[in-house]
CSV table of N, CA and C in Angstrom, one decimal:
chain,number,residue,atom,x,y,z
A,1,UNK,N,-35.6,-36.3,9.3
A,1,UNK,CA,-35.2,-36.5,8.3
A,1,UNK,C,-34.2,-35.3,7.6
A,2,UNK,N,-33.4,-35.9,6.8
A,2,UNK,CA,-32.1,-34.8,6.5
A,2,UNK,C,-32.6,-34.7,4.9
A,3,UNK,N,-32.2,-33.2,4.7
A,3,UNK,CA,-32.4,-32.8,3.3
A,3,UNK,C,-31.1,-32.2,2.6
A,4,UNK,N,-30.9,-32.5,1.3
A,4,UNK,CA,-29.8,-32.0,0.8
A,4,UNK,C,-29.6,-30.2,1.1
A,5,UNK,N,-28.5,-29.8,1.0
A,5,UNK,CA,-28.0,-28.1,1.4
A,5,UNK,C,-29.1,-27.5,0.7
A,6,UNK,N,-29.2,-26.3,1.3
A,6,UNK,CA,-30.6,-25.5,0.6
A,6,UNK,C,-30.0,-24.6,-1.0
A,7,UNK,N,-30.6,-24.7,-1.5
A,7,UNK,CA,-30.3,-24.2,-2.9
A,7,UNK,C,-31.6,-23.4,-3.5
A,8,UNK,N,-31.2,-22.1,-4.2
A,8,UNK,CA,-32.6,-21.6,-4.7
A,8,UNK,C,-32.7,-22.0,-6.2
A,9,UNK,N,-32.1,-23.0,-6.4
A,9,UNK,CA,-32.3,-22.8,-7.7
A,9,UNK,C,-33.3,-24.7,-8.4
A,10,UNK,N,-33.8,-25.3,-7.1
A,10,UNK,CA,-34.5,-26.5,-7.3
A,10,UNK,C,-35.9,-26.0,-7.6
A,11,UNK,N,-36.4,-25.0,-7.5
A,11,UNK,CA,-38.0,-25.1,-7.7
A,11,UNK,C,-38.0,-23.8,-8.3
A,12,UNK,N,-37.7,-23.8,-9.5
A,12,UNK,CA,-37.5,-21.9,-10.2
A,12,UNK,C,-39.3,-21.3,-9.9
A,13,UNK,N,-40.3,-22.0,-10.1
A,13,UNK,CA,-41.3,-21.6,-10.4
A,13,UNK,C,-42.1,-20.7,-9.2
A,14,UNK,N,-41.3,-21.0,-7.8
A,14,UNK,CA,-41.4,-20.4,-6.5
A,14,UNK,C,-40.8,-19.0,-6.6
A,15,UNK,N,-39.7,-18.7,-7.5
A,15,UNK,CA,-39.4,-17.3,-7.7
A,15,UNK,C,-40.2,-16.6,-7.8
A,16,UNK,N,-41.5,-16.9,-8.6
A,16,UNK,CA,-42.4,-15.6,-9.0
A,16,UNK,C,-43.7,-16.0,-7.8
A,17,UNK,N,-44.2,-17.0,-8.1
A,17,UNK,CA,-45.5,-16.9,-7.3
A,17,UNK,C,-45.7,-18.4,-6.6
A,18,UNK,N,-46.0,-18.8,-5.4
A,18,UNK,CA,-45.8,-20.1,-5.2
A,18,UNK,C,-47.6,-20.9,-5.6
A,19,UNK,N,-47.5,-21.8,-6.2
A,19,UNK,CA,-48.5,-22.5,-6.7
A,19,UNK,C,-49.6,-22.8,-5.4
A,20,UNK,N,-50.8,-22.3,-6.0
A,20,UNK,CA,-51.6,-22.3,-4.9
A,20,UNK,C,-52.1,-23.4,-3.8
A,21,UNK,N,-51.7,-24.5,-4.9
A,21,UNK,CA,-51.8,-25.8,-4.1
A,21,UNK,C,-51.0,-26.0,-3.0
A,22,UNK,N,-49.4,-25.5,-3.3
A,22,UNK,CA,-48.6,-25.7,-2.3
A,22,UNK,C,-48.9,-24.9,-1.4
A,23,UNK,N,-49.2,-23.4,-1.6
A,23,UNK,CA,-49.6,-22.7,-0.4
A,23,UNK,C,-50.6,-23.1,0.6
A,24,UNK,N,-51.8,-23.5,0.1
A,24,UNK,CA,-52.4,-24.1,0.7
A,24,UNK,C,-52.5,-25.3,1.8
A,25,UNK,N,-51.5,-26.3,1.2
A,25,UNK,CA,-51.0,-27.3,2.3
A,25,UNK,C,-50.2,-27.2,3.0
A,26,UNK,N,-49.1,-25.9,2.8
A,26,UNK,CA,-48.2,-25.5,3.6
A,26,UNK,C,-48.8,-24.7,4.9
A,27,UNK,N,-50.3,-24.0,4.6
A,27,UNK,CA,-50.7,-23.2,5.3
A,27,UNK,C,-51.5,-24.2,6.3
A,28,UNK,N,-51.9,-25.5,5.9
A,28,UNK,CA,-52.7,-26.5,7.0
A,28,UNK,C,-51.7,-27.0,7.9
A,29,UNK,N,-50.7,-27.2,7.5
A,29,UNK,CA,-49.6,-28.3,8.0
A,29,UNK,C,-49.1,-26.8,9.3
A,30,UNK,N,-49.1,-25.3,8.9
A,30,UNK,CA,-49.1,-24.5,10.1
A,30,UNK,C,-49.8,-24.0,10.7
A,31,UNK,N,-51.1,-24.4,10.6
A,31,UNK,CA,-52.3,-24.0,11.3
A,31,UNK,C,-51.9,-25.1,12.1
A,32,UNK,N,-52.1,-26.3,11.9
A,32,UNK,CA,-51.8,-27.7,12.8
A,32,UNK,C,-50.6,-27.3,14.0
A,33,UNK,N,-49.7,-26.8,13.2
A,33,UNK,CA,-48.6,-26.4,14.8
A,33,UNK,C,-48.9,-25.6,15.3
A,34,UNK,N,-49.6,-24.4,15.0
A,34,UNK,CA,-50.1,-23.4,16.1
A,34,UNK,C,-51.2,-24.2,17.0
A,35,UNK,N,-51.8,-25.0,16.6
A,35,UNK,CA,-53.0,-26.0,17.1
A,35,UNK,C,-52.4,-27.0,18.2
A,36,UNK,N,-51.5,-27.4,18.1
A,36,UNK,CA,-50.3,-28.6,18.9
A,36,UNK,C,-50.0,-27.6,19.7
A,37,UNK,N,-49.4,-26.4,19.2
A,37,UNK,CA,-48.2,-26.0,20.4
A,37,UNK,C,-48.7,-24.2,20.6
A,38,UNK,N,-49.5,-24.4,22.0
A,38,UNK,CA,-50.1,-23.3,22.1
A,38,UNK,C,-49.3,-22.0,22.5
A,39,UNK,N,-47.9,-22.0,22.5
A,39,UNK,CA,-47.2,-20.8,22.8
A,39,UNK,C,-46.7,-20.2,21.4
A,40,UNK,N,-47.2,-20.8,20.6
A,40,UNK,CA,-46.7,-20.5,19.1
A,40,UNK,C,-47.1,-19.3,18.6
A,41,UNK,N,-46.6,-18.2,18.2
A,41,UNK,CA,-47.6,-16.9,17.5
A,41,UNK,C,-48.1,-17.0,16.6
A,42,UNK,N,-47.0,-17.7,15.4
A,42,UNK,CA,-47.5,-17.8,13.9
A,42,UNK,C,-46.3,-18.3,13.5
A,43,UNK,N,-46.2,-18.5,12.5
A,43,UNK,CA,-45.2,-19.0,11.3
A,43,UNK,C,-45.3,-18.5,9.9
A,44,UNK,N,-44.0,-18.6,8.8
A,44,UNK,CA,-43.9,-18.2,7.8
A,44,UNK,C,-43.2,-19.3,7.2
A,45,UNK,N,-43.7,-19.7,6.1
A,45,UNK,CA,-42.8,-20.6,5.3
A,45,UNK,C,-42.2,-19.6,3.6
A,46,UNK,N,-41.2,-19.7,3.7
A,46,UNK,CA,-40.5,-18.9,2.4
A,46,UNK,C,-39.8,-19.8,1.8
A,47,UNK,N,-39.2,-19.2,0.2
A,47,UNK,CA,-38.4,-19.8,-0.1
A,47,UNK,C,-36.7,-19.1,0.6
A,48,UNK,N,-35.6,-20.0,0.2
A,48,UNK,CA,-34.8,-19.1,0.5
A,48,UNK,C,-34.1,-18.1,0.1
A,49,UNK,N,-34.8,-17.5,-1.0
A,49,UNK,CA,-34.4,-16.2,-1.3
A,49,UNK,C,-35.5,-15.4,-1.0
A,50,UNK,N,-36.2,-15.5,-0.2
A,50,UNK,CA,-37.3,-14.7,0.7
A,50,UNK,C,-38.6,-14.2,0.1
A,51,UNK,N,-39.2,-15.0,-0.5
A,51,UNK,CA,-40.4,-14.8,-1.4
A,51,UNK,C,-41.4,-15.8,-0.2
A,52,UNK,N,-42.4,-15.2,0.1
A,52,UNK,CA,-43.2,-16.0,1.2
A,52,UNK,C,-44.5,-16.9,0.4
A,53,UNK,N,-44.2,-18.1,0.8
A,53,UNK,CA,-45.1,-19.0,0.5
A,53,UNK,C,-46.6,-19.4,1.0
A,54,UNK,N,-46.1,-19.4,2.4
A,54,UNK,CA,-47.6,-19.4,2.8
A,54,UNK,C,-47.4,-18.6,4.2
A,55,UNK,N,-48.2,-17.8,5.0
A,55,UNK,CA,-48.5,-16.8,6.3
A,55,UNK,C,-49.5,-16.9,7.0
A,56,UNK,N,-48.8,-17.7,8.4
A,56,UNK,CA,-49.6,-17.7,9.3
A,56,UNK,C,-49.4,-17.0,10.7
A,57,UNK,N,-49.6,-15.8,10.2
A,57,UNK,CA,-49.0,-14.4,11.1
A,57,UNK,C,-50.2,-13.6,11.4
A,58,UNK,N,-50.4,-12.8,12.5
A,58,UNK,CA,-51.1,-11.9,12.9
A,58,UNK,C,-50.7,-10.8,12.3
A,59,UNK,N,-51.2,-10.0,11.9
A,59,UNK,CA,-50.6,-8.6,11.1
A,59,UNK,C,-50.4,-8.9,9.9
A,60,UNK,N,-49.5,-7.9,9.2
A,60,UNK,CA,-49.4,-8.0,7.4
A,60,UNK,C,-47.7,-7.9,7.7
A,61,UNK,N,-47.0,-8.6,8.0
A,61,UNK,CA,-45.6,-8.7,8.1
A,61,UNK,C,-44.8,-9.6,7.7
A,62,UNK,N,-45.7,-10.7,6.9
A,62,UNK,CA,-45.3,-11.8,6.4
A,62,UNK,C,-44.0,-11.8,5.3
A,63,UNK,N,-44.3,-10.9,4.6
A,63,UNK,CA,-43.4,-10.5,3.7
A,63,UNK,C,-41.9,-10.0,4.2
A,64,UNK,N,-41.9,-9.2,5.1
A,64,UNK,CA,-41.0,-8.4,5.7
A,64,UNK,C,-40.0,-9.9,6.6
A,65,UNK,N,-40.9,-10.5,7.3
A,65,UNK,CA,-40.3,-11.8,7.8
A,65,UNK,C,-39.9,-13.0,6.9
A,66,UNK,N,-40.4,-13.2,5.9
A,66,UNK,CA,-39.7,-13.7,4.6
A,66,UNK,C,-38.5,-13.2,4.3
A,67,UNK,N,-38.3,-12.1,4.2
A,67,UNK,CA,-37.1,-11.4,3.7
A,67,UNK,C,-35.9,-11.7,4.7
A,68,UNK,N,-36.3,-11.2,5.9
A,68,UNK,CA,-35.2,-10.9,7.3
A,68,UNK,C,-35.0,-12.8,7.0
A,69,UNK,N,-35.7,-13.8,7.2
A,69,UNK,CA,-35.7,-15.2,7.0
A,69,UNK,C,-34.5,-15.6,6.1
A,70,UNK,N,-34.7,-15.0,4.9
A,70,UNK,CA,-33.7,-15.6,3.9
A,70,UNK,C,-32.2,-15.0,4.4
A,71,UNK,N,-32.2,-13.9,4.8
A,71,UNK,CA,-31.0,-13.3,5.6
A,71,UNK,C,-30.3,-13.9,6.6
A,72,UNK,N,-31.0,-14.4,7.4
A,72,UNK,CA,-30.9,-15.2,8.4
A,72,UNK,C,-30.3,-16.8,8.2
A,73,UNK,N,-31.1,-17.2,7.0
A,73,UNK,CA,-30.7,-18.5,6.4
A,73,UNK,C,-29.5,-18.4,5.8
A,74,UNK,N,-29.0,-17.2,5.4
A,74,UNK,CA,-27.5,-17.1,4.2
A,74,UNK,C,-26.7,-16.9,5.4
A,75,UNK,N,-27.1,-16.0,6.5
A,75,UNK,CA,-25.9,-16.0,7.4
A,75,UNK,C,-25.5,-17.6,8.4
A,76,UNK,N,-26.6,-18.1,8.7
A,76,UNK,CA,-26.3,-19.2,9.1
A,76,UNK,C,-25.9,-20.2,8.5
A,77,UNK,N,-26.0,-20.2,7.1
A,77,UNK,CA,-25.4,-21.4,6.4
A,77,UNK,C,-23.8,-20.7,6.1
A,78,UNK,N,-23.8,-19.5,6.0
A,78,UNK,CA,-22.0,-19.2,5.8
A,78,UNK,C,-21.3,-19.5,7.4
A,79,UNK,N,-22.2,-19.5,8.3
A,79,UNK,CA,-21.7,-19.7,9.6
A,79,UNK,C,-20.9,-21.3,9.8
A,80,UNK,N,-22.0,-22.0,9.4
A,80,UNK,CA,-21.6,-23.6,9.5
A,80,UNK,C,-20.6,-24.0,8.4
A,81,UNK,N,-20.7,-23.5,7.3
A,81,UNK,CA,-19.9,-23.6,6.2
A,81,UNK,C,-18.4,-23.0,6.8
A,82,UNK,N,-18.2,-22.1,7.1
A,82,UNK,CA,-16.9,-21.6,7.6
A,82,UNK,C,-16.2,-22.7,8.9
A,83,UNK,N,-17.3,-23.1,9.6
A,83,UNK,CA,-16.9,-23.8,11.0
A,83,UNK,C,-16.8,-25.1,11.0
A,84,UNK,N,-17.5,-25.4,9.6
A,84,UNK,CA,-17.3,-27.2,9.2
A,84,UNK,C,-18.2,-28.0,9.9
A,85,UNK,N,-19.7,-27.0,10.1
A,85,UNK,CA,-20.3,-28.0,11.1
A,85,UNK,C,-21.4,-28.7,10.2
A,86,UNK,N,-21.5,-28.5,9.0
A,86,UNK,CA,-22.3,-29.4,8.1
A,86,UNK,C,-23.5,-28.5,7.5
A,87,UNK,N,-24.7,-29.0,7.3
A,87,UNK,CA,-25.5,-28.5,6.4
A,87,UNK,C,-26.6,-27.9,7.6
A,88,UNK,N,-27.3,-26.8,7.0
A,88,UNK,CA,-28.2,-26.1,8.2
A,88,UNK,C,-29.5,-26.9,8.3
A,89,UNK,N,-29.8,-27.1,9.8
A,89,UNK,CA,-31.0,-27.8,10.0
A,89,UNK,C,-32.0,-26.8,10.8
A,90,UNK,N,-31.4,-25.8,11.4
A,90,UNK,CA,-32.3,-24.9,12.4
A,90,UNK,C,-31.3,-24.0,12.6
A,91,UNK,N,-32.2,-22.6,13.3
A,91,UNK,CA,-31.5,-21.7,13.8
A,91,UNK,C,-32.6,-21.1,14.9
A,92,UNK,N,-31.9,-21.1,16.3
A,92,UNK,CA,-32.7,-20.5,17.4
A,92,UNK,C,-32.4,-19.4,17.6
A,93,UNK,N,-33.3,-18.1,17.7
A,93,UNK,CA,-32.9,-17.2,18.2
A,93,UNK,C,-33.7,-16.6,19.1
A,94,UNK,N,-32.9,-16.2,20.7
A,94,UNK,CA,-33.9,-15.9,21.8
A,94,UNK,C,-34.0,-14.5,21.8
A,95,UNK,N,-34.9,-14.0,22.4
A,95,UNK,CA,-35.2,-12.6,22.9
A,95,UNK,C,-36.1,-12.4,23.7
A,96,UNK,N,-35.6,-11.3,24.5
A,96,UNK,CA,-36.4,-10.9,25.5
A,96,UNK,C,-38.1,-11.3,25.5
A,97,UNK,N,-38.8,-11.3,24.5
A,97,UNK,CA,-40.3,-10.8,24.2
A,97,UNK,C,-40.5,-12.5,23.3
A,98,UNK,N,-39.8,-13.5,23.6
A,98,UNK,CA,-40.1,-14.6,23.0
A,98,UNK,C,-38.7,-15.2,21.8
A,99,UNK,N,-39.2,-16.2,21.0
A,99,UNK,CA,-38.5,-17.0,20.2
A,99,UNK,C,-38.7,-16.9,18.8
A,100,UNK,N,-37.7,-16.9,18.0
A,100,UNK,CA,-37.9,-17.1,16.6
A,100,UNK,C,-36.9,-18.5,15.9
A,101,UNK,N,-37.5,-19.1,15.7
A,101,UNK,CA,-36.9,-20.2,14.8
A,101,UNK,C,-37.0,-20.5,13.5
A,102,UNK,N,-35.9,-21.0,12.9
A,102,UNK,CA,-35.9,-21.2,11.4
A,102,UNK,C,-35.5,-22.5,10.8
A,103,UNK,N,-36.2,-23.6,10.1
A,103,UNK,CA,-35.9,-24.7,10.1
A,103,UNK,C,-36.0,-25.1,8.8
A,104,UNK,N,-35.0,-25.8,8.1
A,104,UNK,CA,-35.1,-26.3,6.6
A,104,UNK,C,-36.3,-27.2,6.4
A,105,UNK,N,-36.9,-26.9,5.3
A,105,UNK,CA,-38.1,-27.6,5.0
A,105,UNK,C,-37.9,-28.4,3.2
A,106,UNK,N,-36.8,-28.9,3.4
A,106,UNK,CA,-36.5,-29.2,1.7
A,106,UNK,C,-35.6,-28.5,1.4
A,107,UNK,N,-35.0,-28.3,0.4
A,107,UNK,CA,-34.0,-27.6,-0.4
A,107,UNK,C,-34.2,-26.4,-0.5
A,108,UNK,N,-35.5,-26.0,-0.7
A,108,UNK,CA,-35.7,-24.3,-1.4
A,108,UNK,C,-36.6,-23.6,-0.2
A,109,UNK,N,-37.1,-24.7,0.7
A,109,UNK,CA,-38.2,-23.8,1.8
A,109,UNK,C,-37.4,-23.6,3.3
A,110,UNK,N,-37.6,-22.7,3.6
A,110,UNK,CA,-37.8,-22.4,5.2
A,110,UNK,C,-38.7,-22.0,6.0
A,111,UNK,N,-39.0,-22.7,7.0
A,111,UNK,CA,-40.1,-22.2,7.9
A,111,UNK,C,-39.8,-21.7,8.9
A,112,UNK,N,-40.6,-20.4,9.3
A,112,UNK,CA,-40.1,-19.6,10.5
A,112,UNK,C,-41.3,-19.7,11.4
A,113,UNK,N,-40.7,-20.1,12.5
A,113,UNK,CA,-41.9,-20.1,13.8
A,113,UNK,C,-41.5,-19.2,14.9
A,114,UNK,N,-42.4,-18.4,15.3
A,114,UNK,CA,-42.1,-17.7,16.2
A,114,UNK,C,-43.2,-17.9,17.6
A,115,UNK,N,-42.3,-17.5,18.7
A,115,UNK,CA,-43.4,-18.5,20.1
A,115,UNK,C,-42.8,-17.1,21.0
A,116,UNK,N,-43.5,-17.5,21.9
A,116,UNK,CA,-44.0,-16.4,23.2
A,116,UNK,C,-42.7,-16.8,24.0
A,117,UNK,N,-42.7,-15.8,25.2
A,117,UNK,CA,-41.7,-16.0,26.1
A,117,UNK,C,-41.8,-17.1,27.0
A,118,UNK,N,-41.0,-18.0,27.4
A,118,UNK,CA,-41.7,-19.2,28.3
A,118,UNK,C,-42.0,-20.5,27.6
A,119,UNK,N,-41.7,-20.3,26.4
A,119,UNK,CA,-41.9,-21.6,25.4
A,119,UNK,C,-41.4,-22.5,25.9
A,120,UNK,N,-41.5,-23.9,26.0
A,120,UNK,CA,-40.9,-24.8,26.1
A,120,UNK,C,-39.9,-25.5,25.1
A,121,UNK,N,-38.7,-25.1,25.0
A,121,UNK,CA,-37.9,-24.8,23.6
A,121,UNK,C,-37.7,-26.5,23.1
A,122,UNK,N,-37.8,-27.5,23.6
A,122,UNK,CA,-37.7,-29.0,23.3
A,122,UNK,C,-38.9,-28.9,22.5
A,123,UNK,N,-40.5,-28.8,23.0
A,123,UNK,CA,-41.5,-28.7,22.4
A,123,UNK,C,-41.2,-28.0,21.0
A,124,UNK,N,-40.4,-26.9,21.2
A,124,UNK,CA,-40.9,-25.9,19.7
A,124,UNK,C,-39.8,-26.8,18.7
A,125,UNK,N,-38.9,-27.2,19.4
A,125,UNK,CA,-38.1,-27.7,18.2
A,125,UNK,C,-38.9,-28.7,17.7
A,126,UNK,N,-39.3,-29.8,18.6
A,126,UNK,CA,-39.7,-31.0,18.0
A,126,UNK,C,-41.0,-30.6,17.2
A,127,UNK,N,-41.7,-29.8,17.4
A,127,UNK,CA,-42.9,-29.5,16.5
A,127,UNK,C,-42.4,-28.8,15.1
A,128,UNK,N,-41.2,-27.8,15.5
A,128,UNK,CA,-40.9,-27.4,14.5
A,128,UNK,C,-40.4,-28.0,13.2
A,129,UNK,N,-39.6,-29.0,13.8
A,129,UNK,CA,-38.8,-30.1,12.7
A,129,UNK,C,-40.0,-30.9,12.0
A,130,UNK,N,-40.7,-31.6,13.1
A,130,UNK,CA,-41.8,-32.1,12.3
A,130,UNK,C,-42.6,-31.2,11.2
A,131,UNK,N,-43.2,-30.1,11.3
A,131,UNK,CA,-44.0,-29.6,10.5
A,131,UNK,C,-43.0,-29.0,9.2
A,132,UNK,N,-41.3,-29.0,9.3
A,132,UNK,CA,-40.8,-28.3,8.2
A,132,UNK,C,-40.7,-30.1,7.3
A,133,UNK,N,-40.4,-31.1,8.1
A,133,UNK,CA,-40.3,-32.1,7.3
A,133,UNK,C,-42.0,-32.2,6.2
A,134,UNK,N,-42.8,-31.9,7.3
A,134,UNK,CA,-44.1,-32.0,6.5
A,134,UNK,C,-44.0,-31.3,5.3
A,135,UNK,N,-43.9,-30.0,5.5
A,135,UNK,CA,-43.5,-28.7,4.3
A,135,UNK,C,-42.6,-29.0,3.7
A,136,UNK,N,-41.8,-29.5,3.7
A,136,UNK,CA,-40.9,-30.1,2.7
A,136,UNK,C,-41.2,-30.9,1.6
A,137,UNK,N,-42.0,-32.4,2.2
A,137,UNK,CA,-42.4,-33.3,1.5
A,137,UNK,C,-43.6,-32.7,0.6
A,138,UNK,N,-44.6,-31.5,1.2
A,138,UNK,CA,-45.4,-31.3,0.2
A,138,UNK,C,-44.5,-30.7,-1.1
A,139,UNK,N,-43.7,-29.7,-0.7
A,139,UNK,CA,-43.1,-28.8,-1.7
A,139,UNK,C,-42.5,-29.9,-3.0
A,140,UNK,N,-41.7,-31.4,-2.3
A,140,UNK,CA,-41.0,-32.1,-3.0
A,140,UNK,C,-42.3,-32.7,-4.0
A,141,UNK,N,-43.4,-32.8,-3.5
A,141,UNK,CA,-44.5,-33.3,-4.3
A,141,UNK,C,-44.9,-32.4,-5.7
A,142,UNK,N,-45.0,-31.2,-5.1
A,142,UNK,CA,-45.3,-30.1,-6.2
A,142,UNK,C,-44.2,-29.9,-7.0
A,143,UNK,N,-43.0,-30.3,-7.3
A,143,UNK,CA,-42.1,-29.9,-8.3
A,143,UNK,C,-42.6,-30.3,-9.3
């Protein structure tokens, strides 16, 4: 499923606080993602300007993850624009202790998925995209 380029303007209500209904729907999708893919540590859905919508992470770093996601998305979008490679769909960062994957979930939402080392990257990408599409549908319905 292709979405238009990310913008921060389409859901102005999300700049303050996401609707509870959206948070609950998105959180359900994120829990399903973790259940389908055991190597996933957790995930965060946030607006493109870094406000957390829903968080399925251990610990209390959802807001920090959301803020860093916004920075990563901005950098990724800039790189794609500069190189003429089209609209952002995903960014995958590989580290010694696992992966961080960022998926566009509609024009204003980004899904960040964290996974353990040794994760099947193909499965991570497949399930991450599937979940991002579901999150995007929920966000579009709430508008």
